[in-house]
PDB file of C-alpha atoms in Angstrom:
ATOM      1  CA  UNK A   1      90.555 105.653  85.111  1.00  0.00           C
ATOM      2  CA  UNK A   2      89.896 102.879  87.576  1.00  0.00           C
ATOM      3  CA  UNK A   3      91.952  99.804  86.757  1.00  0.00           C
ATOM      4  CA  UNK A   4      90.541  96.456  87.924  1.00  0.00           C
ATOM      5  CA  UNK A   5      92.992  93.541  87.755  1.00  0.00           C
ATOM      6  CA  UNK A   6      94.241  90.433  89.500  1.00  0.00           C
ATOM      7  CA  UNK A   7      92.114  87.325  89.858  1.00  0.00           C
ATOM      8  CA  UNK A   8      89.529  88.407  87.299  1.00  0.00           C
ATOM      9  CA  UNK A   9      88.513  86.957  83.937  1.00  0.00           C
ATOM     10  CA  UNK A  10      88.231  90.380  82.313  1.00  0.00           C
ATOM     11  CA  UNK A  11      90.558  93.159  83.533  1.00  0.00           C
ATOM     12  CA  UNK A  12      88.842  96.542  83.337  1.00  0.00           C
ATOM     13  CA  UNK A  13      89.807 100.149  82.797  1.00  0.00           C
ATOM     14  CA  UNK A  14      86.780 102.262  83.697  1.00  0.00           C
ATOM     15  CA  UNK A  15      86.336 105.996  83.453  1.00  0.00           C
ATOM     16  CA  UNK A  16      84.316 107.854  86.053  1.00  0.00           C
ATOM     17  CA  UNK A  17      81.644 108.250  83.385  1.00  0.00           C
ATOM     18  CA  UNK A  18      81.629 104.450  82.857  1.00  0.00           C
ATOM     19  CA  UNK A  19      81.056 103.976  86.581  1.00  0.00           C
ATOM     20  CA  UNK A  20      78.264 106.558  86.623  1.00  0.00           C
ATOM     21  CA  UNK A  21      76.485 104.649  83.822  1.00  0.00           C
ATOM     22  CA  UNK A  22      76.395 101.473  85.912  1.00  0.00           C
ATOM     23  CA  UNK A  23      73.458 100.856  88.291  1.00  0.00           C
ATOM     24  CA  UNK A  24      73.975 103.025  91.361  1.00  0.00           C
ATOM     25  CA  UNK A  25      72.977 103.013  94.992  1.00  0.00           C
ATOM     26  CA  UNK A  26      72.360 105.936  97.355  1.00  0.00           C
ATOM     27  CA  UNK A  27      72.518 105.463 101.100  1.00  0.00           C
ATOM     28  CA  UNK A  28      72.592 107.636 104.186  1.00  0.00           C
ATOM     29  CA  UNK A  29      75.062 106.158 106.644  1.00  0.00           C
ATOM     30  CA  UNK A  30      77.207 107.031 109.613  1.00  0.00           C
ATOM     31  CA  UNK A  31      80.978 107.108 109.309  1.00  0.00           C
ATOM     32  CA  UNK A  32      82.744 105.985 112.488  1.00  0.00           C
ATOM     33  CA  UNK A  33      86.411 106.847 112.957  1.00  0.00           C
ATOM     34  CA  UNK A  34      88.841 104.837 115.076  1.00  0.00           C
ATOM     35  CA  UNK A  35      89.679 108.171 116.766  1.00  0.00           C
ATOM     36  CA  UNK A  36      86.160 108.342 118.226  1.00  0.00           C
ATOM     37  CA  UNK A  37      84.350 110.865 116.017  1.00  0.00           C
ATOM     38  CA  UNK A  38      81.506 110.156 113.620  1.00  0.00           C
ATOM     39  CA  UNK A  39      79.430 111.923 110.960  1.00  0.00           C
ATOM     40  CA  UNK A  40      76.465 111.152 108.752  1.00  0.00           C
ATOM     41  CA  UNK A  41      76.364 111.676 104.977  1.00  0.00           C
ATOM     42  CA  UNK A  42      74.444 110.647 101.881  1.00  0.00           C
ATOM     43  CA  UNK A  43      76.638 108.613  99.509  1.00  0.00           C
ATOM     44  CA  UNK A  44      76.021 107.668  95.884  1.00  0.00           C
ATOM     45  CA  UNK A  45      78.025 105.170  93.879  1.00  0.00           C
ATOM     46  CA  UNK A  46      78.180 101.846  92.125  1.00  0.00           C
ATOM     47  CA  UNK A  47      77.995  98.695  94.242  1.00  0.00           C
ATOM     48  CA  UNK A  48      81.464  97.137  94.363  1.00  0.00           C
ATOM     49  CA  UNK A  49      79.835  93.754  93.689  1.00  0.00           C
ATOM     50  CA  UNK A  50      78.700  95.049  90.271  1.00  0.00           C
ATOM     51  CA  UNK A  51      82.260  95.985  89.329  1.00  0.00           C
ATOM     52  CA  UNK A  52      83.543  92.608  90.543  1.00  0.00           C
ATOM     53  CA  UNK A  53      80.843  90.816  88.540  1.00  0.00           C
ATOM     54  CA  UNK A  54      81.650  92.828  85.397  1.00  0.00           C
ATOM     55  CA  UNK A  55      85.327  91.918  85.771  1.00  0.00           C
ATOM     56  CA  UNK A  56      84.481  88.280  86.522  1.00  0.00           C
ATOM     57  CA  UNK A  57      86.124  87.858  89.933  1.00  0.00           C
ATOM     58  CA  UNK A  58      87.368  84.280  90.043  1.00  0.00           C
ATOM     59  CA  UNK A  59      86.403  81.720  92.722  1.00  0.00           C
ATOM     60  CA  UNK A  60      89.923  81.734  94.245  1.00  0.00           C
ATOM     61  CA  UNK A  61      89.668  85.484  94.929  1.00  0.00           C
ATOM     62  CA  UNK A  62      89.508  86.156  98.677  1.00  0.00           C
ATOM     63  CA  UNK A  63      90.282  89.876  99.014  1.00  0.00           C
ATOM     64  CA  UNK A  64      89.895  93.181  97.226  1.00  0.00           C
ATOM     65  CA  UNK A  65      92.925  95.454  97.483  1.00  0.00           C
ATOM     66  CA  UNK A  66      92.496  99.205  96.893  1.00  0.00           C
ATOM     67  CA  UNK A  67      95.465 101.145  95.504  1.00  0.00           C
ATOM     68  CA  UNK A  68      95.189 104.883  96.119  1.00  0.00           C
ATOM     69  CA  UNK A  69      96.578 108.024  94.540  1.00  0.00           C
ATOM     70  CA  UNK A  70      97.572 109.731  97.776  1.00  0.00           C
ATOM     71  CA  UNK A  71     101.128 109.666  99.035  1.00  0.00           C
ATOM     72  CA  UNK A  72     100.703 109.182 102.751  1.00  0.00           C
ATOM     73  CA  UNK A  73     104.383 109.061 103.626  1.00  0.00           C
ATOM     74  CA  UNK A  74     107.797 109.496 102.068  1.00  0.00           C
ATOM     75  CA  UNK A  75     110.491 107.019 102.997  1.00  0.00           C
ATOM     76  CA  UNK A  76     114.048 106.293 102.020  1.00  0.00           C
ATOM     77  CA  UNK A  77     112.777 103.893  99.364  1.00  0.00           C
ATOM     78  CA  UNK A  78     110.371 106.469  97.900  1.00  0.00           C
ATOM     79  CA  UNK A  79     106.746 107.480  98.168  1.00  0.00           C
ATOM     80  CA  UNK A  80     104.420 105.259 100.188  1.00  0.00           C
ATOM     81  CA  UNK A  81     100.906 105.248  98.768  1.00  0.00           C
ATOM     82  CA  UNK A  82      97.855 104.493 100.872  1.00  0.00           C
ATOM     83  CA  UNK A  83      96.323 101.072 100.299  1.00  0.00           C
ATOM     84  CA  UNK A  84      93.660  99.004 102.003  1.00  0.00           C
ATOM     85  CA  UNK A  85      91.879  95.666 101.628  1.00  0.00           C
ATOM     86  CA  UNK A  86      88.612  93.969 102.485  1.00  0.00           C
ATOM     87  CA  UNK A  87      87.405  90.397 102.142  1.00  0.00           C
ATOM     88  CA  UNK A  88      84.925  89.265  99.529  1.00  0.00           C
ATOM     89  CA  UNK A  89      82.056  89.116 102.053  1.00  0.00           C
ATOM     90  CA  UNK A  90      82.394  92.858 102.711  1.00  0.00           C
ATOM     91  CA  UNK A  91      83.176  93.579  99.045  1.00  0.00           C
ATOM     92  CA  UNK A  92      79.893  91.965  98.016  1.00  0.00           C
ATOM     93  CA  UNK A  93      77.785  93.459 100.818  1.00  0.00           C
ATOM     94  CA  UNK A  94      74.948  95.551  99.307  1.00  0.00           C
ATOM     95  CA  UNK A  95      76.081  98.686 101.182  1.00  0.00           C
ATOM     96  CA  UNK A  96      79.691  98.499  99.945  1.00  0.00           C
ATOM     97  CA  UNK A  97      79.916 101.015  97.130  1.00  0.00           C
ATOM     98  CA  UNK A  98      82.496 102.881  95.107  1.00  0.00           C
ATOM     99  CA  UNK A  99      81.239 106.365  95.908  1.00  0.00           C
ATOM    100  CA  UNK A 100      81.502 109.236  93.445  1.00  0.00           C
ATOM    101  CA  UNK A 101      78.841 111.418  95.076  1.00  0.00           C
ATOM    102  CA  UNK A 102      78.206 112.838  98.517  1.00  0.00           C
ATOM    103  CA  UNK A 103      75.155 114.763  99.761  1.00  0.00           C
ATOM    104  CA  UNK A 104      73.646 115.043  96.250  1.00  0.00           C
ATOM    105  CA  UNK A 105      76.809 116.588  94.787  1.00  0.00           C
ATOM    106  CA  UNK A 106      80.021 115.398  93.146  1.00  0.00           C
ATOM    107  CA  UNK A 107      82.314 113.817  95.741  1.00  0.00           C
ATOM    108  CA  UNK A 108      84.611 116.598  97.061  1.00  0.00           C
ATOM    109  CA  UNK A 109      88.379 116.128  96.933  1.00  0.00           C
ATOM    110  CA  UNK A 110      88.641 116.344 100.733  1.00  0.00           C
ATOM    111  CA  UNK A 111      86.276 113.374 100.963  1.00  0.00           C
ATOM    112  CA  UNK A 112      88.182 111.202  98.504  1.00  0.00           C
ATOM    113  CA  UNK A 113      87.340 112.347  94.949  1.00  0.00           C
ATOM    114  CA  UNK A 114      87.216 111.131  92.390  1.00  0.00           C
ATOM    115  CA  UNK A 115      86.370 107.759  93.940  1.00  0.00           C
ATOM    116  CA  UNK A 116      86.337 106.208  97.384  1.00  0.00           C
ATOM    117  CA  UNK A 117      85.029 103.003  98.854  1.00  0.00           C
ATOM    118  CA  UNK A 118      82.288 102.930 101.484  1.00  0.00           C
ATOM    119  CA  UNK A 119      82.411  99.787 103.647  1.00  0.00           C
ATOM    120  CA  UNK A 120      79.616 100.565 106.065  1.00  0.00           C
ATOM    121  CA  UNK A 121      80.257  97.621 108.381  1.00  0.00           C
ATOM    122  CA  UNK A 122      83.798  98.784 109.216  1.00  0.00           C
ATOM    123  CA  UNK A 123      85.631 101.759 110.702  1.00  0.00           C
ATOM    124  CA  UNK A 124      86.746 104.652 108.522  1.00  0.00           C
ATOM    125  CA  UNK A 125      90.348 103.630 107.901  1.00  0.00           C
ATOM    126  CA  UNK A 126      89.030 100.705 105.829  1.00  0.00           C
ATOM    127  CA  UNK A 127      87.286 103.167 103.465  1.00  0.00           C
ATOM    128  CA  UNK A 128      90.093 104.041 101.085  1.00  0.00           C
ATOM    129  CA  UNK A 129      89.925 107.394  99.294  1.00  0.00           C
ATOM    130  CA  UNK A 130      91.385 108.565  95.970  1.00  0.00           C
ATOM    131  CA  UNK A 131      91.179 105.033  94.517  1.00  0.00           C
ATOM    132  CA  UNK A 132      93.141 104.509  91.289  1.00  0.00           C
ATOM    133  CA  UNK A 133      93.057 100.704  91.078  1.00  0.00           C
ATOM    134  CA  UNK A 134      91.403  97.625  92.489  1.00  0.00           C
ATOM    135  CA  UNK A 135      93.281  94.358  92.585  1.00  0.00           C
ATOM    136  CA  UNK A 136      91.455  91.113  93.325  1.00  0.00           C
ATOM    137  CA  UNK A 137      93.824  88.769  95.188  1.00  0.00           C
ATOM    138  CA  UNK A 138      94.011  85.468  97.076  1.00  0.00           C
ATOM    139  CA  UNK A 139      96.181  87.044  99.789  1.00  0.00           C
ATOM    140  CA  UNK A 140      97.940  90.325 100.433  1.00  0.00           C
ATOM    141  CA  UNK A 141     101.313  89.065 101.661  1.00  0.00           C
ATOM    142  CA  UNK A 142     103.141  90.739  98.746  1.00  0.00           C
ATOM    143  CA  UNK A 143     101.822  94.240  99.580  1.00  0.00           C
ATOM    144  CA  UNK A 144     103.336  96.592 102.122  1.00  0.00           C
ATOM    145  CA  UNK A 145     104.275  94.564 105.180  1.00  0.00           C
ATOM    146  CA  UNK A 146     101.735  91.885 104.236  1.00  0.00           C
ATOM    147  CA  UNK A 147      99.077  92.853 106.775  1.00  0.00           C
ATOM    148  CA  UNK A 148      96.459  94.143 104.350  1.00  0.00           C
ATOM    149  CA  UNK A 149      96.683  97.908 104.580  1.00  0.00           C
ATOM    150  CA  UNK A 150      98.700 100.998 105.414  1.00  0.00           C
ATOM    151  CA  UNK A 151      97.397 101.262 108.993  1.00  0.00           C
ATOM    152  CA  UNK A 152      97.462  97.507 109.534  1.00  0.00           C
ATOM    153  CA  UNK A 153     101.180  97.597 108.677  1.00  0.00           C
ATOM    154  CA  UNK A 154     101.448 100.023 111.597  1.00  0.00           C
ATOM    155  CA  UNK A 155      99.574  97.905 114.160  1.00  0.00           C
ATOM    156  CA  UNK A 156      95.852  98.443 113.504  1.00  0.00           C
ATOM    157  CA  UNK A 157      93.571  95.407 113.270  1.00  0.00           C
ATOM    158  CA  UNK A 158      92.903  94.146 109.752  1.00  0.00           C
ATOM    159  CA  UNK A 159      89.204  93.629 110.495  1.00  0.00           C
ATOM    160  CA  UNK A 160      87.705  96.852 111.849  1.00  0.00           C
ATOM    161  CA  UNK A 161      84.070  95.819 112.114  1.00  0.00           C
ATOM    162  CA  UNK A 162      81.464  97.885 113.879  1.00  0.00           C
TER     163      UNK A 162
END
């Protein structure tokens, strides 16, 4: 289930089937990696704006934080899960979708199944995979090292626009 919480009027718990029943969008876009490679794929999913509208994102919400299932690192304090964030402008962009399909098939595990975000105006590290929860927040200072994402905590820029 995808949990949607934080600065919303109606917290949600959506199954993959619930998401598939919402209006969807299909787009063919290029994925650009910070490492220099790129690829093109056909993505299908629900616009993130639709999920935010269903949950009733409040006016003081500034960011969308994605909590992921994957353990990216193990530290002395325990497992470190991947997380990422985007601002509301990117979250509401028509091409920002929660993808559950790729190339006319179910999204493969290696590409982020069951659910990943596609933020077409930014580099790949902003496109969190294996999403388990979305938290709508005013700031992200309480998460990780307070820089907005796993890689940002390690020196990457928070905004990775292309």
